[in-house]
Amino acid sequence: MTEMSAKTRKTIQTQAENLSKKVEHFTKAEIECLIQHFNSLLADQVSRGKAAHGLDRGRFRGILQNVFGLTNAMMMDGVFRCFDKDGDGTVTVEEWIRGHAVFLRGTLDERMKYCFQVYDLNDDKYISKEEIFHMLKQSFIKQPTEEDPDEGLKEVVEITMKTMDHDHDSLLSFEDFKKSVQAENLLLEAFGTCLPDPMVISQIIKCINLSFLSDVQADNVYF
């Protein structure tokens, strides 16, 4: 190991030590691996002449699509918002670790808060009928025989709101969403897929636990 790589390793270990005190669900070793993944992705981004202080929206969406299997543009934008806590348009290494903690190993309560934030498109702490309509429309496949699919969607929105709007104010608060999901876990991703499939999570966790990306062929590793 060269002097430079030793310094890099020491820097990563220090970062991991600090982050392990702030972030739950990951061991220090797992955090070290996630930092290495982040650094590799960031270096590739910088080599293309882009932002150097964090992963930009385009790079991040590519990861969601190619690694986690998410395809809905509206959902991917929502996931980016959840990771990018300070709203500066990039995901820093700490935001990367914190986001993955919920994304991969979050408790039900953490995942409920995460999904609600993804679905709260305008960040006003409520999910409106209009937001539900737009999210469902992204996932809706128009049938050849349907003249006005929007009408059918509006009916679905009304039924959904009646089911989940426990305080009957025509808006879904987090408490409405939480009660609904606790009663029926399938409602966690009611308005669009924004969490990875459990099988994908299992595969990624295994890859995270590889000690060094450089010891493995690139096409066999996470990202």
mmCIF file of C-alpha atoms in Angstrom:
data_model
loop_
_atom_site.group_PDB
_atom_site.id
_atom_site.type_symbol
_atom_site.label_atom_id
_atom_site.label_comp_id
_atom_site.label_asym_id
_atom_site.label_seq_id
_atom_site.Cartn_x
_atom_site.Cartn_y
_atom_site.Cartn_z
ATOM 1 C CA MET A 1 0.000 0.000 0.000
ATOM 2 C CA THR A 2 1.411 3.392 -0.970
ATOM 3 C CA GLU A 3 1.716 6.339 1.395
ATOM 4 C CA MET A 4 -1.098 8.155 -0.407
ATOM 5 C CA SER A 5 -3.473 5.169 -0.227
ATOM 6 C CA ALA A 6 -2.628 4.778 3.451
ATOM 7 C CA LYS A 7 -3.580 8.412 4.030
ATOM 8 C CA THR A 8 -6.794 7.901 2.093
ATOM 9 C CA ARG A 9 -7.585 4.827 4.154
ATOM 10 C CA LYS A 10 -6.967 6.751 7.370
ATOM 11 C CA THR A 11 -9.241 9.576 6.208
ATOM 12 C CA ILE A 12 -12.038 7.110 5.430
ATOM 13 C CA GLN A 13 -11.619 5.419 8.815
ATOM 14 C CA THR A 14 -11.869 8.787 10.572
ATOM 15 C CA GLN A 15 -14.970 9.731 8.577
ATOM 16 C CA ALA A 16 -16.551 6.368 9.359
ATOM 17 C CA GLU A 17 -15.761 6.728 13.050
ATOM 18 C CA ASN A 18 -17.472 10.128 13.163
ATOM 19 C CA LEU A 19 -20.479 9.042 11.110
ATOM 20 C CA SER A 20 -20.977 5.852 13.131
ATOM 21 C CA LYS A 21 -21.760 8.108 16.110
ATOM 22 C CA LYS A 22 -24.460 9.939 14.139
ATOM 23 C CA VAL A 23 -26.072 7.265 11.954
ATOM 24 C CA GLU A 24 -27.876 4.119 13.071
ATOM 25 C CA HIS A 25 -28.233 0.716 11.337
ATOM 26 C CA PHE A 26 -24.688 0.414 9.927
ATOM 27 C CA THR A 27 -21.490 -0.877 11.461
ATOM 28 C CA LYS A 28 -18.326 1.202 11.176
ATOM 29 C CA ALA A 29 -16.983 -1.254 8.581
ATOM 30 C CA GLU A 30 -20.132 -0.924 6.484
ATOM 31 C CA ILE A 31 -19.908 2.857 6.662
ATOM 32 C CA GLU A 32 -16.298 2.660 5.456
ATOM 33 C CA CYS A 33 -17.457 0.657 2.429
ATOM 34 C CA LEU A 34 -20.264 3.113 1.686
ATOM 35 C CA ILE A 35 -17.769 5.992 1.849
ATOM 36 C CA GLN A 36 -15.522 4.166 -0.610
ATOM 37 C CA HIS A 37 -18.465 3.699 -2.968
ATOM 38 C CA PHE A 38 -19.320 7.385 -2.634
ATOM 39 C CA ASN A 39 -15.747 8.487 -3.308
ATOM 40 C CA SER A 40 -15.573 6.281 -6.390
ATOM 41 C CA LEU A 41 -18.821 7.701 -7.768
ATOM 42 C CA LEU A 42 -17.775 11.270 -6.985
ATOM 43 C CA ALA A 43 -14.374 10.817 -8.648
ATOM 44 C CA ASP A 44 -16.099 9.589 -11.791
ATOM 45 C CA GLN A 45 -18.441 12.577 -11.712
ATOM 46 C CA VAL A 46 -15.566 15.030 -11.251
ATOM 47 C CA SER A 47 -13.692 13.424 -14.154
ATOM 48 C CA ARG A 48 -16.635 14.465 -16.324
ATOM 49 C CA GLY A 49 -16.244 18.082 -15.246
ATOM 50 C CA LYS A 50 -19.173 18.153 -12.809
ATOM 51 C CA ALA A 51 -19.681 19.061 -9.137
ATOM 52 C CA ALA A 52 -16.898 18.019 -6.766
ATOM 53 C CA HIS A 53 -18.561 18.394 -3.354
ATOM 54 C CA GLY A 54 -21.445 15.934 -3.780
ATOM 55 C CA LEU A 55 -23.338 13.696 -6.197
ATOM 56 C CA ASP A 56 -25.580 15.720 -8.504
ATOM 57 C CA ARG A 57 -29.174 14.868 -9.385
ATOM 58 C CA GLY A 58 -28.312 13.224 -12.700
ATOM 59 C CA ARG A 59 -25.662 10.905 -11.232
ATOM 60 C CA PHE A 60 -27.910 10.057 -8.311
ATOM 61 C CA ARG A 61 -30.874 9.240 -10.539
ATOM 62 C CA GLY A 62 -28.639 6.956 -12.582
ATOM 63 C CA ILE A 63 -27.840 5.010 -9.405
ATOM 64 C CA LEU A 64 -31.522 4.735 -8.475
ATOM 65 C CA GLN A 65 -32.338 3.454 -11.942
ATOM 66 C CA ASN A 66 -29.420 1.110 -12.594
ATOM 67 C CA VAL A 67 -28.832 -0.242 -9.088
ATOM 68 C CA PHE A 68 -32.112 0.014 -7.217
ATOM 69 C CA GLY A 69 -34.446 -0.527 -10.172
ATOM 70 C CA LEU A 70 -36.511 2.638 -9.705
ATOM 71 C CA THR A 71 -37.927 3.990 -12.963
ATOM 72 C CA ASN A 72 -40.569 6.574 -12.062
ATOM 73 C CA ALA A 73 -39.067 10.054 -12.612
ATOM 74 C CA MET A 74 -41.332 11.700 -10.045
ATOM 75 C CA MET A 75 -40.405 9.122 -7.402
ATOM 76 C CA MET A 76 -36.681 9.449 -8.174
ATOM 77 C CA ASP A 77 -36.898 13.218 -7.738
ATOM 78 C CA GLY A 78 -38.599 12.624 -4.389
ATOM 79 C CA VAL A 79 -35.894 10.202 -3.276
ATOM 80 C CA PHE A 80 -33.239 12.757 -4.230
ATOM 81 C CA ARG A 81 -35.038 15.368 -2.085
ATOM 82 C CA CYS A 82 -35.012 12.969 0.868
ATOM 83 C CA PHE A 83 -31.288 12.309 0.563
ATOM 84 C CA ASP A 84 -30.393 15.971 -0.138
ATOM 85 C CA LYS A 85 -31.338 17.222 3.329
ATOM 86 C CA ASP A 86 -29.842 20.712 2.966
ATOM 87 C CA GLY A 87 -31.436 21.231 -0.461
ATOM 88 C CA ASP A 88 -28.220 22.377 -2.159
ATOM 89 C CA GLY A 89 -28.741 20.178 -5.213
ATOM 90 C CA THR A 90 -26.092 17.579 -4.339
ATOM 91 C CA VAL A 91 -25.820 14.577 -2.010
ATOM 92 C CA THR A 92 -22.821 14.811 0.326
ATOM 93 C CA VAL A 93 -21.117 11.802 1.899
ATOM 94 C CA GLU A 94 -23.019 12.252 5.184
ATOM 95 C CA GLU A 95 -26.330 12.591 3.342
ATOM 96 C CA TRP A 96 -25.373 9.490 1.351
ATOM 97 C CA ILE A 97 -24.826 7.438 4.532
ATOM 98 C CA ARG A 98 -27.916 8.775 6.321
ATOM 99 C CA GLY A 99 -30.108 8.162 3.276
ATOM 100 C CA HIS A 100 -28.884 4.608 2.818
ATOM 101 C CA ALA A 101 -29.511 3.848 6.500
ATOM 102 C CA VAL A 102 -33.233 4.416 5.956
ATOM 103 C CA PHE A 103 -33.302 3.186 2.362
ATOM 104 C CA LEU A 104 -31.743 -0.185 3.204
ATOM 105 C CA ARG A 105 -32.338 -0.792 6.902
ATOM 106 C CA GLY A 106 -34.882 1.726 8.124
ATOM 107 C CA THR A 107 -37.492 0.832 10.717
ATOM 108 C CA LEU A 108 -41.141 0.960 9.660
ATOM 109 C CA ASP A 109 -41.469 4.369 11.320
ATOM 110 C CA GLU A 110 -38.402 5.698 9.474
ATOM 111 C CA ARG A 111 -39.655 4.319 6.152
ATOM 112 C CA MET A 112 -43.101 5.842 6.720
ATOM 113 C CA LYS A 113 -41.532 9.268 7.266
ATOM 114 C CA TYR A 114 -39.337 8.764 4.214
ATOM 115 C CA CYS A 115 -42.201 7.680 1.908
ATOM 116 C CA PHE A 116 -44.403 10.504 3.137
ATOM 117 C CA GLN A 117 -41.661 13.005 2.319
ATOM 118 C CA VAL A 118 -41.261 11.535 -1.176
ATOM 119 C CA TYR A 119 -45.023 11.825 -1.753
ATOM 120 C CA ASP A 120 -45.247 15.372 -0.347
ATOM 121 C CA LEU A 121 -44.289 16.883 -3.692
ATOM 122 C CA ASN A 122 -44.396 20.536 -2.630
ATOM 123 C CA ASP A 123 -43.009 19.947 0.882
ATOM 124 C CA ASP A 124 -45.986 21.536 2.664
ATOM 125 C CA LYS A 125 -46.352 18.619 5.136
ATOM 126 C CA TYR A 126 -49.533 17.362 3.463
ATOM 127 C CA ILE A 127 -50.379 15.141 0.503
ATOM 128 C CA SER A 128 -53.223 16.612 -1.543
ATOM 129 C CA LYS A 129 -55.615 14.990 -4.015
ATOM 130 C CA GLU A 130 -53.778 16.779 -6.807
ATOM 131 C CA GLU A 131 -50.446 15.309 -5.712
ATOM 132 C CA ILE A 132 -51.936 11.811 -5.486
ATOM 133 C CA PHE A 133 -53.419 12.219 -8.975
ATOM 134 C CA HIS A 134 -50.099 13.296 -10.494
ATOM 135 C CA MET A 135 -48.184 10.492 -8.790
ATOM 136 C CA LEU A 136 -50.634 7.776 -9.815
ATOM 137 C CA LYS A 137 -50.769 9.129 -13.365
ATOM 138 C CA GLN A 138 -47.006 8.556 -13.640
ATOM 139 C CA SER A 139 -47.593 4.845 -12.994
ATOM 140 C CA PHE A 140 -50.845 4.508 -14.919
ATOM 141 C CA ILE A 141 -50.828 2.614 -18.222
ATOM 142 C CA LYS A 142 -53.532 3.804 -20.568
ATOM 143 C CA GLN A 143 -55.601 1.007 -22.096
ATOM 144 C CA PRO A 144 -56.417 1.273 -25.839
ATOM 145 C CA THR A 145 -60.156 1.188 -25.147
ATOM 146 C CA GLU A 146 -60.100 3.992 -22.576
ATOM 147 C CA GLU A 147 -61.289 7.363 -23.838
ATOM 148 C CA ASP A 148 -60.587 9.363 -20.684
ATOM 149 C CA PRO A 149 -58.269 7.553 -18.267
ATOM 150 C CA ASP A 150 -58.078 10.666 -16.077
ATOM 151 C CA GLU A 151 -61.677 10.127 -14.967
ATOM 152 C CA GLY A 152 -60.854 6.640 -13.726
ATOM 153 C CA LEU A 153 -57.823 7.993 -11.905
ATOM 154 C CA LYS A 154 -59.897 10.686 -10.229
ATOM 155 C CA GLU A 155 -62.207 7.984 -8.883
ATOM 156 C CA VAL A 156 -59.218 6.072 -7.506
ATOM 157 C CA VAL A 157 -57.961 9.268 -5.850
ATOM 158 C CA GLU A 158 -61.335 9.866 -4.198
ATOM 159 C CA ILE A 159 -61.498 6.293 -2.892
ATOM 160 C CA THR A 160 -57.922 6.508 -1.638
ATOM 161 C CA MET A 161 -58.555 9.779 0.146
ATOM 162 C CA LYS A 162 -61.686 8.414 1.851
ATOM 163 C CA THR A 163 -59.701 5.392 3.013
ATOM 164 C CA MET A 164 -56.633 7.222 4.312
ATOM 165 C CA ASP A 165 -57.926 10.652 5.363
ATOM 166 C CA HIS A 166 -58.751 9.847 8.985
ATOM 167 C CA ASP A 167 -59.477 13.425 10.079
ATOM 168 C CA HIS A 168 -61.604 14.140 6.975
ATOM 169 C CA ASP A 169 -59.960 17.413 5.965
ATOM 170 C CA SER A 170 -59.349 16.356 2.335
ATOM 171 C CA LEU A 171 -55.595 16.287 2.943
ATOM 172 C CA LEU A 172 -53.303 13.503 4.092
ATOM 173 C CA SER A 173 -51.143 14.508 7.039
ATOM 174 C CA PHE A 174 -48.324 12.312 8.255
ATOM 175 C CA GLU A 175 -50.591 11.061 11.030
ATOM 176 C CA ASP A 176 -53.221 10.027 8.443
ATOM 177 C CA PHE A 177 -50.559 8.255 6.418
ATOM 178 C CA LYS A 178 -49.046 6.582 9.491
ATOM 179 C CA LYS A 179 -52.390 5.232 10.732
ATOM 180 C CA SER A 180 -53.192 3.882 7.284
ATOM 181 C CA VAL A 181 -49.835 2.127 6.860
ATOM 182 C CA GLN A 182 -49.934 0.678 10.379
ATOM 183 C CA ALA A 183 -53.341 -0.798 9.584
ATOM 184 C CA GLU A 184 -52.196 -2.047 6.166
ATOM 185 C CA ASN A 185 -48.462 -2.167 5.427
ATOM 186 C CA LEU A 186 -49.065 -2.420 1.663
ATOM 187 C CA LEU A 187 -50.093 1.260 1.722
ATOM 188 C CA LEU A 188 -46.498 2.256 2.531
ATOM 189 C CA GLU A 189 -45.817 2.708 -1.203
ATOM 190 C CA ALA A 190 -49.401 3.496 -2.173
ATOM 191 C CA PHE A 191 -48.537 6.313 -4.570
ATOM 192 C CA GLY A 192 -45.453 4.903 -6.274
ATOM 193 C CA THR A 193 -42.440 2.681 -5.717
ATOM 194 C CA CYS A 194 -39.776 4.637 -3.847
ATOM 195 C CA LEU A 195 -38.010 1.868 -1.910
ATOM 196 C CA PRO A 196 -35.839 -0.890 -3.366
ATOM 197 C CA ASP A 197 -37.132 -4.452 -3.636
ATOM 198 C CA PRO A 198 -36.133 -6.623 -0.613
ATOM 199 C CA MET A 199 -34.117 -8.932 -2.885
ATOM 200 C CA VAL A 200 -32.186 -5.943 -4.230
ATOM 201 C CA ILE A 201 -31.568 -4.744 -0.671
ATOM 202 C CA SER A 202 -30.190 -8.159 0.282
ATOM 203 C CA GLN A 203 -27.816 -8.172 -2.690
ATOM 204 C CA ILE A 204 -26.625 -4.641 -1.986
ATOM 205 C CA ILE A 205 -26.000 -5.339 1.695
ATOM 206 C CA LYS A 206 -23.781 -8.258 0.687
ATOM 207 C CA CYS A 207 -21.838 -6.016 -1.684
ATOM 208 C CA ILE A 208 -21.493 -3.256 0.916
ATOM 209 C CA ASN A 209 -19.719 -5.766 3.116
ATOM 210 C CA LEU A 210 -16.956 -6.309 0.556
ATOM 211 C CA SER A 211 -13.853 -4.779 2.078
ATOM 212 C CA PHE A 212 -12.407 -3.011 -0.976
ATOM 213 C CA LEU A 213 -13.995 -2.355 -4.363
ATOM 214 C CA SER A 214 -10.572 -2.610 -5.996
ATOM 215 C CA ASP A 215 -10.324 -6.298 -5.042
ATOM 216 C CA VAL A 216 -13.422 -7.221 -7.057
ATOM 217 C CA GLN A 217 -14.256 -7.037 -10.773
ATOM 218 C CA ALA A 218 -16.199 -3.835 -11.437
ATOM 219 C CA ASP A 219 -19.189 -5.598 -12.975
ATOM 220 C CA ASN A 220 -19.705 -7.716 -9.868
ATOM 221 C CA VAL A 221 -19.847 -4.952 -7.273
ATOM 222 C CA TYR A 222 -22.355 -2.526 -5.893
ATOM 223 C CA PHE A 223 -22.671 0.374 -8.349
#
